[in-house]
Coordinates of C-alpha atoms and ligand atoms in Angstrom, one line a residue:
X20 CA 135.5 83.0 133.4
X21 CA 134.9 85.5 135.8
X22 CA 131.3 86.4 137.0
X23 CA 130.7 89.6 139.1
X24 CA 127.3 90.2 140.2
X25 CA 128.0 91.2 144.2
X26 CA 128.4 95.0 145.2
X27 CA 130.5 95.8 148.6
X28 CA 128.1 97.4 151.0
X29 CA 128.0 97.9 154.7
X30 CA 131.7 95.4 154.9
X31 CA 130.2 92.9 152.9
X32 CA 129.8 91.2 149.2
X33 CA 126.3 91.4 148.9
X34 CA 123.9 90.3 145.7
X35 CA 123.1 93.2 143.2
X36 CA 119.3 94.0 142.9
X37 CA 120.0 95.0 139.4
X38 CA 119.2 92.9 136.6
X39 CA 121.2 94.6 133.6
X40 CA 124.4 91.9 132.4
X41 CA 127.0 93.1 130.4
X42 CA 130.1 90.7 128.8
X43 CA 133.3 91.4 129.7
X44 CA 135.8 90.8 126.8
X45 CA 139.6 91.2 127.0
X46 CA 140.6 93.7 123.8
X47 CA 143.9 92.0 122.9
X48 CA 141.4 89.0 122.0
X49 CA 138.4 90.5 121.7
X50 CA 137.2 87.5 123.4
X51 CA 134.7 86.9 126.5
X52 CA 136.3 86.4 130.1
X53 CA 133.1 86.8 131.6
X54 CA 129.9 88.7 132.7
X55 CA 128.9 91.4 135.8
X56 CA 125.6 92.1 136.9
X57 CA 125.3 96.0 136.8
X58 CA 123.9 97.3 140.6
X59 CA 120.7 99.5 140.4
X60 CA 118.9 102.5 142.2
X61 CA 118.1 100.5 144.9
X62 CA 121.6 99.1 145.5
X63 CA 122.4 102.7 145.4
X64 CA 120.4 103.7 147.9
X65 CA 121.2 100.6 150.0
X66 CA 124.9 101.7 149.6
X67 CA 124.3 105.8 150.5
X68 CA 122.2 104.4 153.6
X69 CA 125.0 102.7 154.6
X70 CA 127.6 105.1 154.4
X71 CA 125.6 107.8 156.0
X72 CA 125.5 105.0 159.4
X73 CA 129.6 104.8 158.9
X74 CA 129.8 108.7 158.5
X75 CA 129.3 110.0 162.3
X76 CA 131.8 107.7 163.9
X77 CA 134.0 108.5 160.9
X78 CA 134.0 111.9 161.4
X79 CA 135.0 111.6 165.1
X80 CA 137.8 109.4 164.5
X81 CA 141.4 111.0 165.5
X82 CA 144.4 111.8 163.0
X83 CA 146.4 108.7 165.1
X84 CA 143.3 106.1 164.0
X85 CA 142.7 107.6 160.5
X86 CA 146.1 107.5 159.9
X87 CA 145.9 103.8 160.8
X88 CA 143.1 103.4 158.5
X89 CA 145.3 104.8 155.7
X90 CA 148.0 102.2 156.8
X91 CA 145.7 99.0 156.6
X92 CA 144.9 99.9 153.4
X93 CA 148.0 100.6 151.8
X94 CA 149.1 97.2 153.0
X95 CA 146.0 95.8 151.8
X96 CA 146.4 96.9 148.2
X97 CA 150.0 96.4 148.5
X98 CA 149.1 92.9 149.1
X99 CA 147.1 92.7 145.6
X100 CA 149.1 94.8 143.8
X101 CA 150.2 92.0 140.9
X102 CA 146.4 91.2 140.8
X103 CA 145.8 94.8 140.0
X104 CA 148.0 95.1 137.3
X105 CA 146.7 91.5 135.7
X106 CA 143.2 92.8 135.7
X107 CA 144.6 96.1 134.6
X108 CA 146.0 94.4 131.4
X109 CA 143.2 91.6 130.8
X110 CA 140.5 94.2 131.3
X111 CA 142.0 97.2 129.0
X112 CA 145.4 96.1 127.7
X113 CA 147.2 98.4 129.4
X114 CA 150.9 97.8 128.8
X115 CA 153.2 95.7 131.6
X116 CA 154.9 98.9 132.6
X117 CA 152.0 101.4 132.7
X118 CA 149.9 98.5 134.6
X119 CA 152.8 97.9 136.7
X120 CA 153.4 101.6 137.5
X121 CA 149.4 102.2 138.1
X122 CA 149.1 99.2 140.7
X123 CA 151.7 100.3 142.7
X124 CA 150.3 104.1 142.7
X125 CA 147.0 102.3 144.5
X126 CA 148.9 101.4 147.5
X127 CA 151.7 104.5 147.7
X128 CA 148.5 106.8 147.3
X129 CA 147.3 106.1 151.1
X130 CA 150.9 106.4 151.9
X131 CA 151.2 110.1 150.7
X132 CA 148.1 110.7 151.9
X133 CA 148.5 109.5 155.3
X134 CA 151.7 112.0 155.4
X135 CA 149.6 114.8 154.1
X136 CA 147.4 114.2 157.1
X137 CA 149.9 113.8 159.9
X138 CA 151.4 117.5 159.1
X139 CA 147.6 118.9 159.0
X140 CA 146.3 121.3 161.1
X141 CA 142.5 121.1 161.7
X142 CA 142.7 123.8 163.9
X143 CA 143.9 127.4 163.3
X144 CA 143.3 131.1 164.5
X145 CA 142.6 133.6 162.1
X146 CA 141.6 137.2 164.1
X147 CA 139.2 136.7 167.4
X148 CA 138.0 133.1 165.4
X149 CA 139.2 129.7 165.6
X150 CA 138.7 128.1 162.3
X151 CA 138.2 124.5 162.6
X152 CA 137.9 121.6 159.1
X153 CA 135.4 119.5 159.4
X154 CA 134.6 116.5 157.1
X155 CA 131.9 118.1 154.8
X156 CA 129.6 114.4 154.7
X157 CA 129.4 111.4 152.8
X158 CA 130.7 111.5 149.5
X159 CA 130.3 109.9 146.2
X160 CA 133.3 108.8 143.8
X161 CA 133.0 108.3 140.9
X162 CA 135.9 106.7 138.7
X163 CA 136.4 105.9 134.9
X164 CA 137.9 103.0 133.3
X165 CA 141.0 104.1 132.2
X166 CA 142.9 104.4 135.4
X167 CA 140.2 102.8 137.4
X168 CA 142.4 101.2 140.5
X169 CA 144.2 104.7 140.6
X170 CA 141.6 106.7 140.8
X171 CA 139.6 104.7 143.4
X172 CA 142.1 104.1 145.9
X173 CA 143.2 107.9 145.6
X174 CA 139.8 109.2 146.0
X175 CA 139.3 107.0 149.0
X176 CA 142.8 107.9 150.4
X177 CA 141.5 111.2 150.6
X178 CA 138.0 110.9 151.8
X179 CA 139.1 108.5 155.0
X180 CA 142.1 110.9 155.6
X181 CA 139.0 113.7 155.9
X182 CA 136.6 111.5 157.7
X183 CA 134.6 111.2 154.9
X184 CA 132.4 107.7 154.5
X185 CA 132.3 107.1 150.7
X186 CA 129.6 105.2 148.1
X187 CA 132.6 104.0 145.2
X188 CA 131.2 104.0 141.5
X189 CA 133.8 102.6 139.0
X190 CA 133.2 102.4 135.9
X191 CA 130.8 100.1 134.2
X192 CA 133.5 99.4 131.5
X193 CA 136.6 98.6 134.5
X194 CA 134.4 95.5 136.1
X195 CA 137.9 93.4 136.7
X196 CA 139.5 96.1 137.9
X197 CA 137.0 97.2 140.2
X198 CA 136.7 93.6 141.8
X199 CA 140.0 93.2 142.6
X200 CA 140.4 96.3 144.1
X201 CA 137.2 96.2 146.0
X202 CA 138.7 92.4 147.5
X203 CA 141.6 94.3 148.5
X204 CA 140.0 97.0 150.2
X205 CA 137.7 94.8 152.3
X206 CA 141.0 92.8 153.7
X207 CA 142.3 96.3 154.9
X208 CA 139.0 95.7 157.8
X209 CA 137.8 98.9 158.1
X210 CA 134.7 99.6 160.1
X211 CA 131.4 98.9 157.4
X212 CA 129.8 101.1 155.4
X213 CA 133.6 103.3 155.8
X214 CA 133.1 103.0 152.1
X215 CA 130.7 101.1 149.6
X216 CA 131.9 99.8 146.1
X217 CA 129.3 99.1 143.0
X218 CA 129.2 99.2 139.5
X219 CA 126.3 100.3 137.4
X220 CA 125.5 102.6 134.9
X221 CA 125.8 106.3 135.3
X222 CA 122.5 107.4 134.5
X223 CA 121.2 104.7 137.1
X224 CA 123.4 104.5 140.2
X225 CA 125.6 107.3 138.9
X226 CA 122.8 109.8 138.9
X227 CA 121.1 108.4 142.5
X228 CA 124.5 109.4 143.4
X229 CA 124.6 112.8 142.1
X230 CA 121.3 113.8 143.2
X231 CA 120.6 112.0 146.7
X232 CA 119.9 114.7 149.7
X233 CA 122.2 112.0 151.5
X234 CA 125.5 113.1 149.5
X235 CA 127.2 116.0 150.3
X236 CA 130.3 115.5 147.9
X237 CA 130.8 114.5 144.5
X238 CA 134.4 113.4 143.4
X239 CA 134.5 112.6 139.9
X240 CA 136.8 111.6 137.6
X241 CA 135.6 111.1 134.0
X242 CA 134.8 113.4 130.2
X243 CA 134.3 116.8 130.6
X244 CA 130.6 115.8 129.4
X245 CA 130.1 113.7 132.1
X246 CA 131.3 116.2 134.8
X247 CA 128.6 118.7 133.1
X248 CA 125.9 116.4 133.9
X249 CA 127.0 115.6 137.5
X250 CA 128.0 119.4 138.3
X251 CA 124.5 120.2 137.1
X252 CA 122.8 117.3 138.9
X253 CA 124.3 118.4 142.0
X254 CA 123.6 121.9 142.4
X255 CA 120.1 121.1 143.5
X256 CA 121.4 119.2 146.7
X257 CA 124.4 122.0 146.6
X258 CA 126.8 119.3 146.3
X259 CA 130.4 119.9 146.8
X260 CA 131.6 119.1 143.7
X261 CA 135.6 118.4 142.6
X262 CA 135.7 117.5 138.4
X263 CA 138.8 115.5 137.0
X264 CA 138.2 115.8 133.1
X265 CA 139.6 115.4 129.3
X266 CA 142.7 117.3 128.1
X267 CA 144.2 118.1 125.4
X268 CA 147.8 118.6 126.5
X269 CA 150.6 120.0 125.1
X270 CA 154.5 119.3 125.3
X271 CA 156.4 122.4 123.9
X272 CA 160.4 121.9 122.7
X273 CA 162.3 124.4 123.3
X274 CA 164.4 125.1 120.4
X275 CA 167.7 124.8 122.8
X276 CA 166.5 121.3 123.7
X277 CA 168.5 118.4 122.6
X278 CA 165.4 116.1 120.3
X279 CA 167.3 112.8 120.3
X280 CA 166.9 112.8 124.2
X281 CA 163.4 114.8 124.4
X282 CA 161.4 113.6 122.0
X283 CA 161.3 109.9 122.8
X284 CA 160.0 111.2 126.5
X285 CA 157.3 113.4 124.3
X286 CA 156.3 110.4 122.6
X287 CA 156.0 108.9 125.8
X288 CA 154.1 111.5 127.0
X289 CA 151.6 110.9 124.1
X290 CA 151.1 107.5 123.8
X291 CA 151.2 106.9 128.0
X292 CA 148.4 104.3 128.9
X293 CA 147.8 103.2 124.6
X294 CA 147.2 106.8 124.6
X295 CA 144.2 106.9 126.6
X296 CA 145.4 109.2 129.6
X297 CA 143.9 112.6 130.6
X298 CA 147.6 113.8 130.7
X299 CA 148.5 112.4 127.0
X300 CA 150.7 115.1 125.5
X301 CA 148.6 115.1 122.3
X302 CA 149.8 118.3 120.9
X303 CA 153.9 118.7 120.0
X304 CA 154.9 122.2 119.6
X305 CA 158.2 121.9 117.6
X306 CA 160.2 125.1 116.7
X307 CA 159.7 125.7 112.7
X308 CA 163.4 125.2 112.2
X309 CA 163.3 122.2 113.8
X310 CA 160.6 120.3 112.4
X311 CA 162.5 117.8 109.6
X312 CA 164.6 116.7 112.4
X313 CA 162.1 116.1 114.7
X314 CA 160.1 114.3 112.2
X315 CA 162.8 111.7 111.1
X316 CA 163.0 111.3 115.1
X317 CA 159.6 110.7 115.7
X318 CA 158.9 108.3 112.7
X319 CA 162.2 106.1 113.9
X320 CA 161.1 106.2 117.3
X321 CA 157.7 105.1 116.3
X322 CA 158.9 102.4 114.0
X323 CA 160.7 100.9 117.4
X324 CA 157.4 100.9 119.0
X325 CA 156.1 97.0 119.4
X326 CA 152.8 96.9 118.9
X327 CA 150.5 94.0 120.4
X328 CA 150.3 91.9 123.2
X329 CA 149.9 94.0 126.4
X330 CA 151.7 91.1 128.5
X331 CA 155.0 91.5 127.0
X332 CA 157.3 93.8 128.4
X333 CA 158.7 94.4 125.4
X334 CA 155.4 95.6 124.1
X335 CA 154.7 99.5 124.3
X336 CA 151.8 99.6 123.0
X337 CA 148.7 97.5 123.5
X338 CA 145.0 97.3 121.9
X339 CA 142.7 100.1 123.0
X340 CA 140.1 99.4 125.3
X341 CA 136.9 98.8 123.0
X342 CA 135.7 98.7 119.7
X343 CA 134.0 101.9 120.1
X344 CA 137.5 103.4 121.4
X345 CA 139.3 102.0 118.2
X346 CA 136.6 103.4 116.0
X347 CA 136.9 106.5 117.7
X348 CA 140.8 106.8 117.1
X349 CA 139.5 105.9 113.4
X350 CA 137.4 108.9 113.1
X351 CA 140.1 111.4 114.5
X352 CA 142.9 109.8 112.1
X353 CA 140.4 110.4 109.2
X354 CA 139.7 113.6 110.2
X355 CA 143.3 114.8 110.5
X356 CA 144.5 113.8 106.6
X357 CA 140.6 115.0 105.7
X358 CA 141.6 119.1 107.5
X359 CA 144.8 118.5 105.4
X360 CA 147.4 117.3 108.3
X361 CA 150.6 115.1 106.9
X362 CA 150.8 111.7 108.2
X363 CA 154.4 110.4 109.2
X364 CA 153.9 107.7 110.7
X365 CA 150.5 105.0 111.6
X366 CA 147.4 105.7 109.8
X367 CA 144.3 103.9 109.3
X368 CA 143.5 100.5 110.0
X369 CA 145.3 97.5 112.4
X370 CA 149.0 97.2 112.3
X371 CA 150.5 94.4 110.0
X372 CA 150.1 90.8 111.5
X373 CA 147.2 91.9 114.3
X374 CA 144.0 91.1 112.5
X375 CA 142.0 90.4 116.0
X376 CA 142.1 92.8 119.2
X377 CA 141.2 96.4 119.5
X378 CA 145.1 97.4 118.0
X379 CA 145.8 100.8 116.1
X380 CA 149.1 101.9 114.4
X381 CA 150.8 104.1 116.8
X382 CA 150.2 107.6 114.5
X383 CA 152.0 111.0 114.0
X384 CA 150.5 113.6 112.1
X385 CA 153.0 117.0 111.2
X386 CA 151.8 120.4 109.3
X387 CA 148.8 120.5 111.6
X388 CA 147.0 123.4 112.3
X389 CA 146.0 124.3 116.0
X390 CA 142.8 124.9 114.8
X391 CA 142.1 121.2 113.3
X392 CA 140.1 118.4 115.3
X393 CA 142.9 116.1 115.5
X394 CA 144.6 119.2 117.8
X395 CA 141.6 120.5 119.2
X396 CA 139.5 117.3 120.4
X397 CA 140.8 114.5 122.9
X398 CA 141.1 111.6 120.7
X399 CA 142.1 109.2 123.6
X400 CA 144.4 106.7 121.6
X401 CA 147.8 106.9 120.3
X402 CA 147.7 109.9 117.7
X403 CA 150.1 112.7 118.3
X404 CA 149.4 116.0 116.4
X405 CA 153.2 117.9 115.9
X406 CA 152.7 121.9 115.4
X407 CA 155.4 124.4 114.2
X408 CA 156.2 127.3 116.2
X409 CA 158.1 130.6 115.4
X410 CA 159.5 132.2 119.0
X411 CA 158.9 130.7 122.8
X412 CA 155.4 133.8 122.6
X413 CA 153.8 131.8 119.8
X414 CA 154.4 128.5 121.2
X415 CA 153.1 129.8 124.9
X416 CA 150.1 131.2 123.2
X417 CA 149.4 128.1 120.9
X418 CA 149.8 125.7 124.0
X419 CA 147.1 128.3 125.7
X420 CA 144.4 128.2 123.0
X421 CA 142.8 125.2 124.0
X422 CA 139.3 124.1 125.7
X423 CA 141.3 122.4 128.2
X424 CA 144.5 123.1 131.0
X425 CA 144.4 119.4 132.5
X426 CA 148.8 119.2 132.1
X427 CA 151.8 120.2 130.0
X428 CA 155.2 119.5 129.2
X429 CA 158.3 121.5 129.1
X430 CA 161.4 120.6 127.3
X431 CA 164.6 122.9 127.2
X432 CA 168.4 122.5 128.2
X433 CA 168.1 125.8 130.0
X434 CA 166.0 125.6 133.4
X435 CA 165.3 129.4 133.7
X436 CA 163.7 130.0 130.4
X437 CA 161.8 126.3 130.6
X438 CA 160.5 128.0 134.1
X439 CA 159.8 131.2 132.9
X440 CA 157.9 129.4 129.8
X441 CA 156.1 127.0 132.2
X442 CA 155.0 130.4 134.6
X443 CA 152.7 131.0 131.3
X444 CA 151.0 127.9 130.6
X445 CA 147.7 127.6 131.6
X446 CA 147.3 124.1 133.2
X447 CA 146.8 122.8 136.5
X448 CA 150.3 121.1 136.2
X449 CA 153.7 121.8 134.1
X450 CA 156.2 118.9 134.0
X451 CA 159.3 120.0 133.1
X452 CA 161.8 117.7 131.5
X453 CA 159.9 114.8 133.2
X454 CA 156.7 113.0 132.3
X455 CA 156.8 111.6 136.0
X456 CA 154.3 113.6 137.9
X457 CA 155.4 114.4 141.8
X458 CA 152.1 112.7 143.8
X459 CA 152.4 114.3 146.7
X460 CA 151.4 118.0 145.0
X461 CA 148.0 118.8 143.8
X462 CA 146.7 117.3 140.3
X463 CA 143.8 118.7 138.6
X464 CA 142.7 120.7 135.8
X465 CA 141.8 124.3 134.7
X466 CA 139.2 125.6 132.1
X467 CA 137.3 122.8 130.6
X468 CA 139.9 120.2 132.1
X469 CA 137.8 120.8 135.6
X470 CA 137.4 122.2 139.0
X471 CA 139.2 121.0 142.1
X472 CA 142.1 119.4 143.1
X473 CA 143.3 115.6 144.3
X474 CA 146.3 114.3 145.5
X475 CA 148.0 115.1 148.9
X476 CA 147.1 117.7 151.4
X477 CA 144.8 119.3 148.8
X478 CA 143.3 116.4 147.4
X479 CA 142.3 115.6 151.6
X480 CA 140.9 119.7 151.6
X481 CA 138.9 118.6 148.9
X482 CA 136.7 116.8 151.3
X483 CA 137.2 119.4 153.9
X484 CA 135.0 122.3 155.0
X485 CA 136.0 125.2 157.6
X486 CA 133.6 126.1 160.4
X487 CA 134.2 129.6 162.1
X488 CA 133.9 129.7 166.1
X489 CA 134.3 133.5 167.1
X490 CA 133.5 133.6 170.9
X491 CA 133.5 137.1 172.5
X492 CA 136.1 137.7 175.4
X493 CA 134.0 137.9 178.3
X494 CA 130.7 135.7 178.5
X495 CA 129.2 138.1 181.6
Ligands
NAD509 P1 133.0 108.9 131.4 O1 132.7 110.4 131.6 O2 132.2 108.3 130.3 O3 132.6 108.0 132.7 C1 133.2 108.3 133.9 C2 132.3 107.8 135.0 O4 131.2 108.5 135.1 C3 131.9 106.3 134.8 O5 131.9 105.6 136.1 C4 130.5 106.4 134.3 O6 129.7 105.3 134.6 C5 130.0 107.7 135.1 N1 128.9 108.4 134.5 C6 128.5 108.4 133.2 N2 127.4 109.2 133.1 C7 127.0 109.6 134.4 C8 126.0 110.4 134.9 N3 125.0 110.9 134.1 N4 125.9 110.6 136.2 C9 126.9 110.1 137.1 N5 127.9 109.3 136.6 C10 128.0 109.1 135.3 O7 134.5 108.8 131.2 P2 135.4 107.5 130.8 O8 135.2 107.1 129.4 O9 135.1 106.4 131.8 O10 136.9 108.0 131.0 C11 137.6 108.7 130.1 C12 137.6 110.2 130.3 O11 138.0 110.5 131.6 C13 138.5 110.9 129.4 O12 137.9 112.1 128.9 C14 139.7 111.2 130.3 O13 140.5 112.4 129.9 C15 139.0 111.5 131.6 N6 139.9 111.3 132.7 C16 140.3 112.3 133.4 C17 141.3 112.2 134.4 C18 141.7 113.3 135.3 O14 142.3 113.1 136.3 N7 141.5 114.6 134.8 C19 141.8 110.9 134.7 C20 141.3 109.8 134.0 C21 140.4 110.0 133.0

């Protein structure tokens, strides 16, 4: 059984002042593996104190020593990286191969970084000025559950790279993850307070977060409701403020694209993570002409799918995260045959022979309208919505009528017109005949999908700010 009740503050595993438990239980199961002991305002502020100590001799460190920072922790979370993915799967049920692929992202994430930062100019003339990037302060990150170890250790890679001294929220709901993580940050050895890990609830140590005078920075990666709250909570402080939030993305066939080699990489794209990924490829744009076949593809392709225990590689798809997750994918599958969309494959309820553990039926719904819920809302489960298209225009302009721009997919045997359709989307990135994205470019949303970018040289910006030093020529 695993009991967490420290938070990491000032280099240390220290008690939580907090009070609040909460049961961790693994959703394959649905049984208990253990408790945590939520941190509170006052670990909060114990956490931002510290980090504002770390944050002067932080800022003065050289490239060559945070580099070297960059490179203790890589190894450091290389190191755990097989703990990371067992938490990843015990905690959530992510799938062998997602948690696999995830807990190696935490380490290569300083890596990228750390070459990001080794090509960086601080420096620069612009006219009679020199314009010089300084870290803009301490910075709070804030992570959610569903790509916890990922999101921590690429928000930190950035902040260190910046000179940035960091207070770490992960989500409540991502306890294991957090822990093992947090264990392999502290071997890195980094100077204290460098960065501060706890878990509490985000209208408790979240919100100290968002409105301390001692922040200057808010990362956050979480709903777009969420990032609403913390964007608003900041302004009074005038936080810098980068969002990563929902999508609603969409993977648009070309009708010259071969759909026995496309569309399993489109389902793929859907049902990524159980389908609880900001990047899920949600909505399938399938020319009219095409849609039978592409139907008959996606319902054998679905059939394939194993369903059930996250440990087995053979499994693609495991349970979802909580029972207010599955009864959320519940509601949206309801809601789709309620607005009149055609199931094809899943539905309602467990699949056969799982009657414990969070499991849905992978589900595919075709004849849906743009307009419905099931193609409008993230539904953050397996449930793909396929809608017919006339010409490349109406596809281009369906993809574009959405709250959200967080990613979308391209598939066409022709790269010229795939480019010239992905030069139209409106999304802060366009994968084209790939659902791998390249980490080392910037990754962030547009419209309601957020503000800001992470990831790389821009991701390290993010926690930049340029000072202007115009000196006139003669002093006399
Ligand atoms: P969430 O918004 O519920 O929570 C995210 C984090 O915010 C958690 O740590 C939570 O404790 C904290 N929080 C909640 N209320 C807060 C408040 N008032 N002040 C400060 N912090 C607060 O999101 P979630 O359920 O953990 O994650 C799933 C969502 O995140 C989905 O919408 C998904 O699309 C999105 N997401 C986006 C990206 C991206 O890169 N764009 C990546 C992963 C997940």
């Amino acid at each position: 059984m695993w009991s967490i009740d420290r938070a990491y503050i000032d280099g240390a595993f220290v008690p939580v002042q907090g009070s609040e438990r909460l049961e961790i239980a693994n959703p394959a199961t649905e049984q208990t593996i253990g408790t945590v002991t939520l941190a509170n305002r006052e670990d909060a502020k114990r956490a931002i104190a510290a980090a504002n100590r770390a944050q002067p001799v932080l800022a003065a460190s050289t490239k060559a020593q945070r580099i070297e920072m960059l490179r203790q922790l890589e190894a450091a979370v290389l190191a755990r990286t097989d703990q990371i993915r067992d938490a990843t799967i015990e905690e959530y049920g992510g799938p062998l191969a997602r948690a696999q692929w995830v807990s190696n992202y935490a380490s290569q994430c300083f890596a990228t970084t750390a070459q990001a930062l080794r090509d960086y100019a601080f420096e620069r003339r612009l006219g009679e000025a020199t314009v010089v990037m300084e870290p803009v302060g301490v910075a709070g990150l804030i992570a959610p559950w569903n790509a916890a170890a990922g999101s921590i250790c690429s928000k930190l890679a950035s902040a260190v790279a910046a000179g940035c001294a960091s207070v770490i929220k992960p989500s409540e709901l991502g306890p294991l993850q957090a822990q093992v993580v947090t264990e392999a940050l502290h071997d890195a050895g980094l100077p204290a307070g460098v960065f501060n890990v706890l878990l509490g609830r985000g209208n408790d140590v979240g919100d100290e977060i968002s409105t301390s005078p001692d922040i200057a920075k808010i990362s956050f990666t979480g709903s777009t409701q969420t990032g609403k709250l913390i964007a608003r909570a900041g302004v009074d402080t005038m936080k810098r403020v980068s969002l990563a939030l929902s999508g609603k993305s969409a993977t648009v066939v070309l009708d010259d694209a071969d759909l026995a080699a496309v569309l399993p990489m489109a389902l793929n794209a859907a049902f990524m993570n159980n389908g609880q990924a900001c990047v899920a490829g949600t909505r399938l744009l399938v020319p009219h002409v095409h849609m039978a076949e592409a139907i008959e593809h996606l319902q054998a392709a679905v059939a394939a799918m194993r369903v059930g225990d996250p440990r087995d590689p053979a499994t693609a798809i495991g349970p979802l995260a909580s029972k207010a997750q599955f009864e959320r994918v519940q509601h949206f599958i309801r809601r789709g045959l309620a607005q009149g969309a055609m199931l094809v494959a899943g539905g309602e309820g467990r699949p056969n022979g799982l009657g414990r553990g969070w499991f849905v039926q992978p589900t595919v719904f075709a004849g849906v309208h743009n307009h419905m819920d099931i193609a409008r809302q993230e539904i953050f489960g397996p449930v793909l919505s396929a809608i017919g298209y006339g010409d490349d225009d109406e596809a281009i302009a369906i993809a574009n009528d959405s709250a959200y721009g967080l990613q979308a997919y391209v598939f066409s045997s022709q790269p010229e017109r795939a480019l010239r359709v992905a030069s139209q989307l409106r999304a802060g990135t366009v994968l084209v005949n790939r659902i791998v994205p390249e980490l080392s470019a910037p990754f962030g949303g547009v419209k309601q999908s957020g503000i800001g970018r992470e990831f790389g040289v821009f991701g390290m910006e993010a926690f930049l700010e340029p000072k202007t030093i115009a000196a006139a020529n003669n002093f006399a």
